[in-house]
Amino acid sequence: MPLPALSPDTTDFLAEKHLMLIDGKWVPAASGKTIDIVNPATEEVIGTVPAGDAADIDKAVAAARKAFDTGPWPKMPPSERARLLWKLADLLEQNAQQITEVEILDNGMPLNHAGRMAVPLAANMCRYYAGWPTKILGDTIPVDPPMPGVEVLTYTRKEPVGVVGQITPWNYPLGMVAMKLGPALATGCTVVLKPAEQAPLTALIVAELVQEAGIPDGVVNVVTGYGETAGAALTAHPDVDKVAFTGSTDVGRIILRAAAGNLKKVSLELGGKSPFIIFPDADLERAIPGAAFSAFFLQGQNCMCGSRLFVHKQIFDKVVEGVAGFAKMMKIGPGLDPETNIGPLISSEQLSRVSGFLAAGPKEGATLVAGGKRVDRKGYFVEPTVFANTNREMKVVREEIFGPVTCAQMFDTDDLDAVAKLANDTAFGLVGSIWTKNLAIAHKLAARIKAGTMGINTHGMADINAPFGGYKQSGWGREFGKESLDLYLETKTVVQHM
Ligand code: NAP
Ligand code: MG
């Protein structure tokens, strides 16, 4: 069957020469260099974006600095900032078809995920943050007077931290941009955003909509470019007050070092290697598809990927067979095909990385139960893969693969401390899940696992209203929810001797 035709808006967008937004103007990189954008389902170049570097970051930071220090944005009435964020959400929805199609072509994600999860969630995030500017409150604090007879008024003000550098990954491009811009704009910060070079196109559409919404020039600047040049310049820049990063743990460490120069604030959302734990009494009609979906969603290029599957001995074979059954049934193909469950990996580099893990599993003694190889067609497709008989020593169990691979391990104990020990045997701590009908066990175990989000009979159900982030090497700080605002606010204490 031929793929559905692209909308005229998408065709027009793809035909444009893409530029970056700095200080309200669309500009090429100062160097004139560009980066090819590849459709991972076809391996075809579908456009180029400017290869911004330190020179462009300098200009963008200067624009954001000016917009913060002397522009209207931080002083704007909160209800007006709220209105503009709400408008941005409306514009995302009005352009949903184009944005969804561009996201699929750029990133490869299947339509049945992109349709539900790209624009609807990004718009929802903007609306969530539109609710905040009017509710950012300080406290009045009763303090002890320095001497008898003196009266003191002490209160706190929550002030925007300033110019924020934001760096996003390619796995969920539009959502990442929305979840970064939302709290920064709600609090009155100004932004220089560097999207991942592998999938930067929807960030550029968002930049157009930011302008159309009427958000003042210089408040949001988008510089496309490589992490090693543009990203590094942004994180080291002395005029940037805060960096918010989502990406790999290794790059997170580099960013931390770069930020040390002016001790800018840093928040990090990093990798994961999440435990998915199934007890014998679990409802397997839900747990088995849940395990398959958690591992293979977005081709496993998902920080919440349920990549360590711990199954009780009594049901181990049944679960592994069931998850493997889903893996074999899933339809692999281009994201634009509405029937596709598994799209391509993002790039040829990611394909070789994941292929390395697919080869390492059996070499280290894991049993291949489903998948295990590249799909013989154009595009960066690999089969959803299930390994059984895995253990803590194996590379496939220790490292984040960021591909559609799950590693099943058997457990044979009712001791919750022992189960928690297995789950916690990782450098990461982003999410985890427990599948059982016994809620006492579920809540006791949820308290013992070191992860930012624990699911009970669900996995990775992240929602913008609730905090999200990592323990251990999965990150610093919490995005989403009220806590995300703290990442973008300074607290000032004002004391008056009355
Ligand atoms: P990545 O390689 O760490 O890249 C993330 C971003 O950092 C990209 O924009 C990248 O630029 C940039 N970057 C690379 N080197 C840099 C440097 N030296 N200085 C500043 N910026 C630099 O990660 P990825 O491969 O795009 O994404 C996958 C990773 O993200 C996985 O580990 C995954 O778990 C993590 N992730 C975490 C969450 C979460 O919420 N915790 C969510 C999604 C993904 P380029 O454009 O050059 O790539
Ligand atoms: Mg990268």
Coordinates of C-alpha atoms and ligand atoms in Angstrom, one line a residue:
M1 CA 0.0 0.0 0.0
P2 CA 1.4 3.5 -0.8
L3 CA 2.1 5.7 2.1
P4 CA -0.4 8.5 2.8
A5 CA 0.4 11.7 0.9
L6 CA 2.0 14.5 2.8
S7 CA 0.0 17.7 3.5
P8 CA 0.8 20.7 1.3
D9 CA 2.1 22.5 4.5
T10 CA 4.6 19.8 5.1
T11 CA 5.7 19.7 1.4
D12 CA 6.2 23.5 1.6
F13 CA 8.1 23.3 4.8
L14 CA 10.4 20.7 3.4
A15 CA 11.1 22.8 0.3
E16 CA 12.2 25.8 2.5
K17 CA 15.8 26.5 3.3
H18 CA 15.8 26.1 7.0
L19 CA 17.3 28.9 9.1
M20 CA 17.7 29.5 12.9
L21 CA 15.9 32.0 15.0
I22 CA 18.2 34.5 16.8
D23 CA 16.8 37.8 18.2
G24 CA 13.6 37.5 16.2
K25 CA 15.4 37.0 12.9
W26 CA 15.9 33.9 10.7
V27 CA 19.5 33.5 10.0
P28 CA 22.0 30.9 8.5
A29 CA 25.1 29.9 10.6
A30 CA 27.8 32.6 10.7
S31 CA 30.1 30.0 9.1
G32 CA 27.6 29.3 6.3
K33 CA 27.9 25.5 7.1
T34 CA 24.9 23.2 7.2
I35 CA 23.9 19.8 8.5
D36 CA 22.1 17.3 6.4
I37 CA 18.8 16.0 7.8
V38 CA 18.2 12.3 7.0
N39 CA 14.8 10.5 7.0
P40 CA 15.8 7.4 8.9
A41 CA 13.1 5.3 7.2
T42 CA 14.5 5.9 3.7
E43 CA 18.1 7.1 4.4
E44 CA 17.3 10.1 2.1
V45 CA 18.4 13.7 2.9
I46 CA 15.2 15.7 3.3
G47 CA 16.8 19.1 4.0
T48 CA 19.6 20.9 5.8
V49 CA 19.7 23.0 8.9
P50 CA 22.4 25.6 9.8
A51 CA 25.4 24.2 11.6
G52 CA 25.5 26.8 14.3
D53 CA 28.6 27.0 16.4
A54 CA 30.2 29.2 19.1
A55 CA 29.8 32.4 17.0
D56 CA 26.1 31.9 16.6
I57 CA 25.7 30.9 20.3
D58 CA 27.4 34.2 21.2
K59 CA 24.8 36.1 19.2
A60 CA 21.9 34.1 20.6
V61 CA 23.0 34.4 24.2
A62 CA 23.5 38.2 23.7
A63 CA 19.9 38.4 22.4
A64 CA 18.5 36.3 25.3
R65 CA 20.6 38.5 27.7
K66 CA 19.2 41.7 26.2
A67 CA 15.6 40.3 26.3
F68 CA 16.0 39.3 29.9
D69 CA 17.8 42.4 31.2
T70 CA 16.0 45.2 29.3
G71 CA 13.1 43.5 27.4
P72 CA 9.4 43.3 28.4
W73 CA 9.4 39.6 29.1
P74 CA 10.4 39.1 32.8
K75 CA 8.3 42.1 33.8
M76 CA 5.3 41.2 31.7
P77 CA 2.0 40.8 33.8
P78 CA 1.8 37.1 34.6
S79 CA -1.6 36.8 33.0
E80 CA -0.1 38.0 29.7
R81 CA 2.7 35.5 29.8
A82 CA 0.0 32.8 30.5
R83 CA -2.0 34.0 27.5
L84 CA 1.0 33.7 25.2
L85 CA 1.8 30.2 26.4
W86 CA -1.8 29.2 25.9
K87 CA -1.7 30.8 22.4
L88 CA 1.4 28.7 21.6
A89 CA -0.6 25.6 22.5
D90 CA -3.4 26.6 20.2
L91 CA -1.0 27.2 17.4
L92 CA 0.6 23.8 17.9
E93 CA -2.8 22.2 17.5
Q94 CA -3.7 24.3 14.5
N95 CA -0.5 23.1 12.8
A96 CA -0.8 19.5 14.1
Q97 CA -0.8 17.7 10.8
Q98 CA 2.3 19.4 9.5
I99 CA 4.2 19.1 12.8
T100 CA 3.3 15.4 13.1
E101 CA 4.4 14.6 9.6
V102 CA 7.7 16.5 10.0
E103 CA 8.3 14.8 13.3
I104 CA 7.8 11.4 11.6
L105 CA 10.0 12.2 8.7
D106 CA 12.8 13.6 10.9
N107 CA 12.7 11.2 13.8
G108 CA 11.1 8.0 12.3
M109 CA 8.5 7.6 15.1
P110 CA 5.3 5.7 14.0
L111 CA 2.2 7.7 13.3
N112 CA 0.2 5.8 15.9
H113 CA 2.6 7.2 18.5
A114 CA 3.3 10.6 16.9
G115 CA -0.4 11.3 16.4
R116 CA -1.2 10.7 20.0
M117 CA 2.0 11.9 21.6
A118 CA 3.7 14.6 19.7
V119 CA 1.3 17.6 19.3
P120 CA -1.3 16.6 21.9
L121 CA 1.3 16.2 24.7
A122 CA 3.3 19.3 23.6
A123 CA 0.1 21.4 23.6
N124 CA -0.9 20.0 26.9
M125 CA 2.5 20.9 28.4
C126 CA 2.2 24.5 27.2
R127 CA -1.3 24.8 28.7
Y128 CA -0.1 23.3 32.0
Y129 CA 2.7 25.9 32.2
A130 CA 0.3 28.6 31.1
G131 CA -1.4 28.0 34.4
W132 CA 1.7 28.8 36.4
P133 CA 2.8 32.5 35.9
T134 CA -0.2 33.6 38.0
K135 CA 0.6 31.2 40.8
I136 CA 4.3 31.6 41.5
L137 CA 4.3 32.6 45.1
G138 CA 6.7 33.7 47.8
D139 CA 6.2 33.4 51.5
T140 CA 5.9 35.8 54.4
I141 CA 8.1 34.4 57.2
P142 CA 7.8 35.1 60.9
V143 CA 11.3 35.8 62.2
D144 CA 12.8 36.5 65.6
P145 CA 13.5 40.3 65.9
P146 CA 17.2 41.1 66.5
M147 CA 16.3 42.9 69.7
P148 CA 13.2 43.6 71.8
G149 CA 10.8 46.2 70.4
V150 CA 12.0 45.9 66.8
E151 CA 9.5 44.7 64.2
V152 CA 10.6 43.0 61.1
L153 CA 8.9 42.0 57.9
T154 CA 10.5 39.1 56.0
Y155 CA 9.2 37.8 52.8
T156 CA 10.5 35.8 49.8
R157 CA 10.3 36.6 46.1
K158 CA 10.6 34.0 43.4
E159 CA 12.5 35.5 40.5
P160 CA 13.4 34.0 37.1
V161 CA 17.0 32.7 37.0
G162 CA 17.8 34.5 33.8
V163 CA 19.2 33.3 30.5
V164 CA 18.7 29.6 30.1
G165 CA 20.6 27.2 27.7
Q166 CA 18.5 24.2 26.8
I167 CA 19.8 21.1 25.1
T168 CA 17.4 18.4 23.9
P169 CA 17.8 14.9 22.5
W170 CA 16.4 13.4 19.2
N171 CA 14.2 10.6 20.6
Y172 CA 11.1 12.7 21.3
P173 CA 12.0 16.0 19.7
L174 CA 8.8 18.1 19.9
G175 CA 7.9 16.9 23.4
M176 CA 11.4 17.6 24.7
V177 CA 11.2 21.2 23.3
A178 CA 7.8 21.8 24.9
M179 CA 8.8 20.4 28.3
K180 CA 11.9 22.6 28.3
L181 CA 10.3 25.9 27.0
G182 CA 7.2 25.6 29.2
P183 CA 8.8 26.2 32.7
A184 CA 11.4 28.6 31.3
L185 CA 8.7 30.8 29.8
A186 CA 6.2 30.5 32.7
T187 CA 8.9 31.8 35.1
G188 CA 10.0 34.7 32.8
C189 CA 13.4 33.3 31.8
T190 CA 14.8 33.8 28.3
V191 CA 16.1 30.8 26.3
V192 CA 18.7 29.6 23.8
L193 CA 17.6 26.2 22.7
K194 CA 19.9 23.7 20.9
P195 CA 17.9 20.8 19.6
A196 CA 19.7 17.5 18.7
E197 CA 21.2 17.7 15.3
Q198 CA 19.6 14.4 14.2
A199 CA 16.0 15.7 14.6
P200 CA 15.9 19.5 14.8
L201 CA 13.0 20.3 12.4
T202 CA 10.0 20.5 14.7
A203 CA 12.0 22.8 17.1
L204 CA 12.2 25.2 14.1
I205 CA 8.5 25.0 13.6
V206 CA 8.0 25.7 17.3
A207 CA 10.2 28.7 16.9
E208 CA 8.0 30.0 14.1
L209 CA 4.9 29.5 16.3
V210 CA 6.6 31.3 19.2
Q211 CA 6.9 34.3 16.9
E212 CA 3.4 34.0 15.7
A213 CA 2.1 33.8 19.2
G214 CA 3.7 37.2 19.9
I215 CA 6.3 36.2 22.4
P216 CA 8.9 39.0 22.2
D217 CA 12.0 38.8 20.1
G218 CA 15.0 37.3 21.8
V219 CA 13.0 35.5 24.4
V220 CA 13.3 32.2 22.5
N221 CA 16.3 31.7 20.3
V222 CA 16.9 28.4 18.5
V223 CA 20.4 27.5 17.4
T224 CA 20.8 24.2 15.4
G225 CA 24.2 22.6 15.4
Y226 CA 26.4 19.9 16.8
G227 CA 26.7 19.2 20.5
E228 CA 30.5 19.3 20.5
T229 CA 30.4 22.9 19.0
A230 CA 27.1 24.7 19.6
G231 CA 26.2 22.6 22.7
A232 CA 29.6 23.0 24.3
A233 CA 29.7 26.7 23.6
L234 CA 26.2 27.2 25.2
T235 CA 27.0 25.2 28.3
A236 CA 30.3 27.0 28.9
H237 CA 29.0 30.5 28.1
P238 CA 29.7 32.9 31.0
D239 CA 26.5 34.9 30.3
V240 CA 24.2 31.8 30.6
D241 CA 22.7 31.5 34.1
K242 CA 21.4 28.0 33.8
V243 CA 21.6 24.9 31.6
A244 CA 18.8 22.4 31.3
F245 CA 19.9 19.2 29.5
T246 CA 18.2 16.0 28.4
G247 CA 20.4 13.3 26.9
S248 CA 22.9 10.7 27.7
T249 CA 24.6 10.3 31.1
D250 CA 28.1 10.6 29.4
V251 CA 27.2 14.0 27.9
G252 CA 25.6 15.0 31.2
R253 CA 29.0 14.7 32.8
I254 CA 30.6 16.8 30.1
I255 CA 28.0 19.5 30.6
L256 CA 28.5 19.5 34.3
R257 CA 32.2 20.2 33.8
A258 CA 31.5 22.9 31.2
A259 CA 29.1 24.6 33.6
A260 CA 31.6 24.9 36.3
G261 CA 33.2 28.0 34.8
N262 CA 30.6 30.5 36.0
L263 CA 28.9 27.9 38.3
K264 CA 25.7 28.1 36.3
K265 CA 22.7 26.1 37.6
V266 CA 22.4 22.7 36.0
S267 CA 19.5 20.3 35.6
L268 CA 20.0 17.0 34.0
E269 CA 17.5 14.3 32.7
L270 CA 19.7 11.4 31.7
G271 CA 19.6 7.8 30.8
G272 CA 17.9 4.8 32.3
K273 CA 17.9 1.0 32.6
S274 CA 14.6 0.5 34.1
P275 CA 13.4 -2.6 36.0
F276 CA 10.1 -4.1 35.0
I277 CA 9.2 -6.6 37.8
I278 CA 6.5 -9.2 37.4
F279 CA 5.3 -11.3 40.4
P280 CA 3.5 -14.6 40.0
D281 CA 0.0 -13.2 40.9
A282 CA 0.2 -10.4 38.3
D283 CA -2.5 -10.0 35.6
L284 CA -0.4 -11.3 32.7
E285 CA -3.0 -10.1 30.2
R286 CA -1.8 -6.6 31.1
A287 CA 1.8 -7.3 32.2
I288 CA 2.9 -9.1 29.1
P289 CA 1.8 -6.4 26.6
G290 CA 3.0 -3.8 29.1
A291 CA 6.5 -5.3 29.1
A292 CA 6.6 -5.4 25.3
F293 CA 5.3 -1.9 24.9
S294 CA 7.7 -0.5 27.5
A295 CA 10.7 -2.1 25.8
F296 CA 9.8 -1.4 22.2
F297 CA 8.0 1.9 22.3
L298 CA 9.8 4.5 20.1
Q299 CA 12.0 1.6 19.0
G300 CA 13.4 1.5 22.6
Q301 CA 14.8 4.9 22.1
N302 CA 13.1 5.9 25.2
C303 CA 14.7 6.8 28.5
M304 CA 12.0 4.9 30.4
C305 CA 12.5 1.7 28.3
G306 CA 11.7 -1.3 30.5
S307 CA 14.9 -2.9 29.5
R308 CA 15.6 -5.2 32.5
L309 CA 12.7 -7.6 32.8
F310 CA 12.6 -9.4 36.2
V311 CA 10.2 -12.2 36.2
H312 CA 9.4 -14.7 39.0
K313 CA 10.4 -18.3 38.2
Q314 CA 6.8 -19.6 38.3
I315 CA 5.8 -17.5 35.3
F316 CA 9.1 -16.9 33.6
D317 CA 8.7 -19.0 30.5
K318 CA 5.1 -17.8 30.0
V319 CA 6.1 -14.2 30.2
V320 CA 9.2 -14.5 28.0
E321 CA 7.2 -16.4 25.4
G322 CA 4.4 -13.8 25.6
V323 CA 6.8 -10.8 25.2
A324 CA 8.6 -12.6 22.4
G325 CA 5.2 -13.2 20.7
F326 CA 4.5 -9.5 20.7
A327 CA 8.0 -8.8 19.4
K328 CA 7.5 -11.1 16.4
M329 CA 4.0 -9.7 15.7
M330 CA 4.9 -6.0 15.7
K331 CA 4.8 -4.5 12.3
I332 CA 8.1 -2.9 11.3
G333 CA 8.0 -0.1 8.7
P334 CA 8.1 3.6 8.0
G335 CA 6.4 5.9 10.6
L336 CA 4.0 7.3 8.0
D337 CA 2.3 3.9 7.5
P338 CA -0.6 4.0 10.0
E339 CA -0.1 0.2 10.7
T340 CA 3.5 0.6 11.8
N341 CA 4.4 -0.3 15.4
I342 CA 8.2 -0.2 15.1
G343 CA 9.8 2.5 13.0
P344 CA 13.5 2.9 12.2
L345 CA 16.3 3.9 14.6
I346 CA 17.3 7.5 14.3
S347 CA 20.6 7.2 12.4
S348 CA 23.2 4.9 11.0
E349 CA 25.3 5.6 14.1
Q350 CA 22.5 4.4 16.4
L351 CA 22.0 1.4 14.1
S352 CA 25.6 0.3 14.6
R353 CA 25.5 1.0 18.3
V354 CA 22.4 -1.1 18.8
S355 CA 23.8 -3.8 16.4
G356 CA 26.8 -4.0 18.7
F357 CA 24.6 -4.9 21.6
L358 CA 22.6 -7.4 19.5
A359 CA 25.9 -9.2 18.8
A360 CA 27.2 -8.9 22.4
G361 CA 24.1 -10.5 24.0
P362 CA 24.6 -14.1 22.7
K363 CA 28.4 -13.8 22.9
E364 CA 28.1 -13.2 26.6
G365 CA 25.7 -16.2 27.0
A366 CA 22.2 -14.6 26.7
T367 CA 19.6 -16.7 24.9
L368 CA 18.0 -14.9 21.9
V369 CA 14.3 -15.5 22.0
A370 CA 13.1 -13.0 19.4
G371 CA 14.5 -10.6 16.9
G372 CA 18.2 -10.0 17.1
K373 CA 19.1 -8.4 13.8
R374 CA 18.8 -5.6 11.3
V375 CA 15.8 -5.7 9.0
D376 CA 16.8 -6.4 5.4
R377 CA 15.5 -3.2 3.8
K378 CA 16.5 0.4 3.3
G379 CA 16.3 2.5 6.5
Y380 CA 17.7 1.9 10.0
F381 CA 15.3 -0.8 11.1
V382 CA 16.1 -3.5 13.7
E383 CA 13.8 -6.2 15.0
P384 CA 12.4 -5.9 18.5
T385 CA 14.6 -8.2 20.5
V386 CA 14.1 -10.4 23.6
F387 CA 17.1 -11.9 25.4
A388 CA 16.5 -14.5 28.2
N389 CA 18.9 -16.0 30.7
T390 CA 20.7 -12.7 31.2
N391 CA 22.6 -11.6 34.2
R392 CA 24.1 -8.5 35.9
E393 CA 27.6 -9.1 34.4
M394 CA 26.4 -8.7 30.8
K395 CA 26.9 -5.5 28.8
V396 CA 23.3 -5.7 27.5
V397 CA 22.1 -5.6 31.1
R398 CA 24.5 -3.0 32.4
E399 CA 24.4 -0.4 29.7
E400 CA 21.6 1.7 28.2
I401 CA 21.1 0.3 24.7
F402 CA 18.5 2.9 23.5
G403 CA 17.1 0.3 21.1
P404 CA 14.2 -2.2 21.1
V405 CA 15.8 -4.7 23.4
T406 CA 14.7 -6.2 26.7
C407 CA 16.7 -8.6 28.9
A408 CA 14.8 -11.0 31.0
Q409 CA 16.2 -12.3 34.3
M410 CA 14.5 -14.8 36.6
F411 CA 14.0 -14.3 40.3
D412 CA 12.9 -16.9 42.8
T413 CA 12.3 -15.1 46.1
D414 CA 9.5 -13.4 48.1
D415 CA 12.0 -11.3 50.0
L416 CA 11.3 -7.7 48.9
D417 CA 14.8 -6.5 50.0
A418 CA 16.3 -9.2 47.7
V419 CA 14.0 -8.1 44.8
A420 CA 14.8 -4.4 45.4
K421 CA 18.5 -5.3 45.4
L422 CA 18.2 -6.8 41.9
A423 CA 16.3 -3.8 40.7
N424 CA 18.7 -1.3 42.2
D425 CA 21.7 -3.1 40.8
T426 CA 22.3 -0.4 38.1
A427 CA 24.0 3.0 37.9
F428 CA 20.6 4.5 36.7
G429 CA 17.4 5.3 38.6
L430 CA 14.9 6.9 36.3
V431 CA 11.8 4.7 36.4
G432 CA 10.7 1.2 37.3
S433 CA 7.5 -0.8 37.6
I434 CA 6.0 -3.6 39.7
W435 CA 3.3 -5.9 38.5
T436 CA 1.2 -7.7 41.1
K437 CA -2.3 -7.8 42.5
N438 CA -0.9 -7.5 46.0
L439 CA -0.8 -3.8 46.6
A440 CA 0.9 -4.1 50.0
I441 CA 3.9 -5.7 48.2
A442 CA 3.7 -3.2 45.4
H443 CA 3.9 -0.2 47.7
K444 CA 6.6 -1.7 50.0
L445 CA 8.7 -2.5 47.0
A446 CA 8.1 0.9 45.4
A447 CA 9.5 2.5 48.5
R448 CA 12.7 0.3 48.3
I449 CA 13.6 1.0 44.6
K450 CA 15.8 4.0 43.9
A451 CA 14.0 5.6 40.9
G452 CA 12.3 8.9 40.2
T453 CA 9.0 7.3 39.0
M454 CA 7.6 3.9 40.0
G455 CA 4.7 2.3 38.2
I456 CA 2.3 -0.2 39.8
N457 CA 0.7 -2.2 37.1
T458 CA 1.8 0.4 34.7
H459 CA 5.2 1.5 33.4
G460 CA 6.5 4.9 32.6
M461 CA 3.2 6.7 32.8
A462 CA 4.8 10.1 32.9
D463 CA 2.4 13.1 33.1
I464 CA 3.2 16.8 32.9
N465 CA 1.4 17.3 36.2
A466 CA 3.7 15.0 38.2
P467 CA 7.4 15.4 38.8
F468 CA 9.7 13.3 36.6
G469 CA 13.5 12.8 36.9
G470 CA 16.2 10.5 38.0
Y471 CA 17.9 9.1 41.1
K472 CA 21.6 8.3 40.9
Q473 CA 23.2 8.7 37.4
S474 CA 19.8 9.3 35.8
G475 CA 19.9 13.0 36.6
W476 CA 19.6 16.1 38.8
G477 CA 16.3 17.8 39.5
R478 CA 12.7 17.1 38.5
E479 CA 11.0 18.3 35.4
F480 CA 7.2 18.4 35.1
G481 CA 4.9 19.4 37.9
K482 CA 5.4 22.2 40.3
E483 CA 9.0 21.1 41.1
S484 CA 10.1 21.9 37.5
L485 CA 9.6 25.6 38.2
D486 CA 12.1 25.6 41.0
L487 CA 14.8 24.8 38.4
Y488 CA 14.1 28.1 36.7
L489 CA 13.6 30.3 39.8
E490 CA 15.8 32.0 42.4
T491 CA 14.5 32.7 45.8
K492 CA 15.2 36.1 47.2
T493 CA 14.6 36.9 50.9
V494 CA 13.7 40.5 51.6
V495 CA 14.0 41.8 55.2
Q496 CA 12.6 45.1 56.4
H497 CA 13.3 46.7 59.7
M498 CA 10.0 48.4 60.3
Ligands
NAP1 P1 23.2 12.8 23.6 O1 24.2 12.3 22.7 O2 23.7 13.0 25.1 O3 22.8 14.2 23.1 C1 21.8 15.0 23.7 C2 22.0 16.4 23.3 O4 23.3 16.9 23.8 C3 22.1 16.7 21.8 O5 21.5 17.9 21.5 C4 23.5 16.7 21.5 O6 23.9 17.3 20.4 C5 24.0 17.4 22.7 N1 25.5 17.3 23.0 C6 26.3 16.3 22.6 N2 27.5 16.5 23.1 C7 27.5 17.7 23.7 C8 28.5 18.5 24.4 N3 29.8 18.1 24.5 N4 28.1 19.6 25.0 C9 26.8 20.0 24.9 N5 25.9 19.3 24.3 C10 26.2 18.2 23.7 O7 21.9 12.0 23.7 P2 21.1 11.5 22.5 O8 21.8 10.4 21.9 O9 20.6 12.6 21.7 O10 19.8 10.9 23.3 C11 19.8 9.7 24.0 C12 20.0 9.8 25.4 O11 19.1 10.7 26.0 C13 19.8 8.5 26.2 O12 20.8 8.3 27.1 C14 18.5 8.7 26.9 O13 18.3 7.9 28.0 C15 18.5 10.2 27.2 N6 17.2 10.7 27.4 C16 16.8 11.0 28.7 C17 15.5 11.4 29.0 C18 15.1 11.8 30.4 O14 14.1 12.4 30.5 N7 15.8 11.4 31.4 C19 14.6 11.6 27.9 C20 15.1 11.2 26.7 C21 16.3 10.8 26.4 P3 23.9 16.6 18.9 O15 22.9 17.4 18.2 O16 25.3 16.8 18.3 O17 23.5 15.2 19.1
MG2 MG 23.8 12.8 19.5

